[in-house]
């Protein structure tokens, strides 16, 4: 299952370097994620801390911008 971050949460994570666009990753990682995660839009990643306290890269989706702001 792919997590979806709000645009503001994504921008916050990106500011601190813990999220970003897939253009920053190698194609091997992107291809593996696309093969294993069909609901991933293929645009963004996030560092996620596991229960074992190890940080790892994960594909994420980001919601559309709120047009009311």
Short mmCIF file of C-alpha atoms in Angstrom, two decimals:
data_model
loop_
_atom_site.label_atom_id
_atom_site.label_comp_id
_atom_site.label_asym_id
_atom_site.label_seq_id
_atom_site.Cartn_x
_atom_site.Cartn_y
_atom_site.Cartn_z
CA UNK A 1 0.00 0.00 0.00
CA UNK A 2 1.28 3.45 -0.91
CA UNK A 3 1.00 6.32 1.56
CA UNK A 4 -0.36 9.64 0.31
CA UNK A 5 0.96 12.85 1.85
CA UNK A 6 -0.79 16.18 1.69
CA UNK A 7 1.02 18.74 -0.42
CA UNK A 8 1.95 20.75 2.68
CA UNK A 9 3.33 17.67 4.50
CA UNK A 10 5.36 16.77 1.41
CA UNK A 11 6.77 20.29 1.14
CA UNK A 12 7.71 20.20 4.83
CA UNK A 13 9.52 16.84 4.42
CA UNK A 14 11.19 18.03 1.23
CA UNK A 15 12.47 21.16 2.96
CA UNK A 16 14.40 18.94 5.40
CA UNK A 17 15.63 16.54 2.71
CA UNK A 18 13.53 13.57 3.78
CA UNK A 19 11.35 13.57 0.64
CA UNK A 20 11.72 14.54 -2.97
CA UNK A 21 11.01 13.90 -6.64
CA UNK A 22 12.09 10.62 -8.23
CA UNK A 23 14.44 12.53 -10.52
CA UNK A 24 16.86 12.39 -7.57
CA UNK A 25 16.88 8.56 -7.57
CA UNK A 26 18.48 5.96 -9.80
CA UNK A 27 16.36 4.23 -12.45
CA UNK A 28 16.87 0.79 -10.87
CA UNK A 29 15.01 1.92 -7.72
CA UNK A 30 12.26 3.63 -9.72
CA UNK A 31 11.75 0.59 -11.97
CA UNK A 32 11.53 -1.75 -8.95
CA UNK A 33 8.95 0.46 -7.25
CA UNK A 34 6.87 0.71 -10.42
CA UNK A 35 6.90 -3.08 -10.79
CA UNK A 36 5.90 -3.72 -7.16
CA UNK A 37 3.57 -0.80 -6.41
CA UNK A 38 0.91 -0.42 -9.14
CA UNK A 39 -0.95 2.39 -7.31
CA UNK A 40 2.18 4.56 -7.10
CA UNK A 41 1.98 7.59 -9.41
CA UNK A 42 5.73 7.41 -9.95
CA UNK A 43 6.66 10.92 -8.86
CA UNK A 44 7.78 11.11 -5.21
CA UNK A 45 9.73 9.34 -2.46
CA UNK A 46 10.01 9.66 1.33
CA UNK A 47 12.41 8.40 4.01
CA UNK A 48 10.41 6.32 6.50
CA UNK A 49 11.67 5.15 9.87
CA UNK A 50 10.80 1.53 10.55
CA UNK A 51 10.01 -0.14 13.86
CA UNK A 52 13.66 -1.24 13.94
CA UNK A 53 14.67 2.47 13.81
CA UNK A 54 16.24 2.07 10.37
CA UNK A 55 15.38 4.76 7.80
CA UNK A 56 14.59 3.56 4.28
CA UNK A 57 13.29 5.02 1.04
CA UNK A 58 9.64 4.45 0.14
CA UNK A 59 7.53 5.54 -2.80
CA UNK A 60 4.71 7.94 -1.92
CA UNK A 61 1.91 9.78 -3.64
CA UNK A 62 1.22 13.45 -2.96
CA UNK A 63 -2.28 14.91 -3.00
CA UNK A 64 -3.12 17.75 -5.33
CA UNK A 65 -2.74 21.34 -4.17
CA UNK A 66 -5.70 22.87 -2.39
CA UNK A 67 -7.13 25.38 -4.89
CA UNK A 68 -9.00 27.35 -2.22
CA UNK A 69 -5.82 28.91 -0.82
#
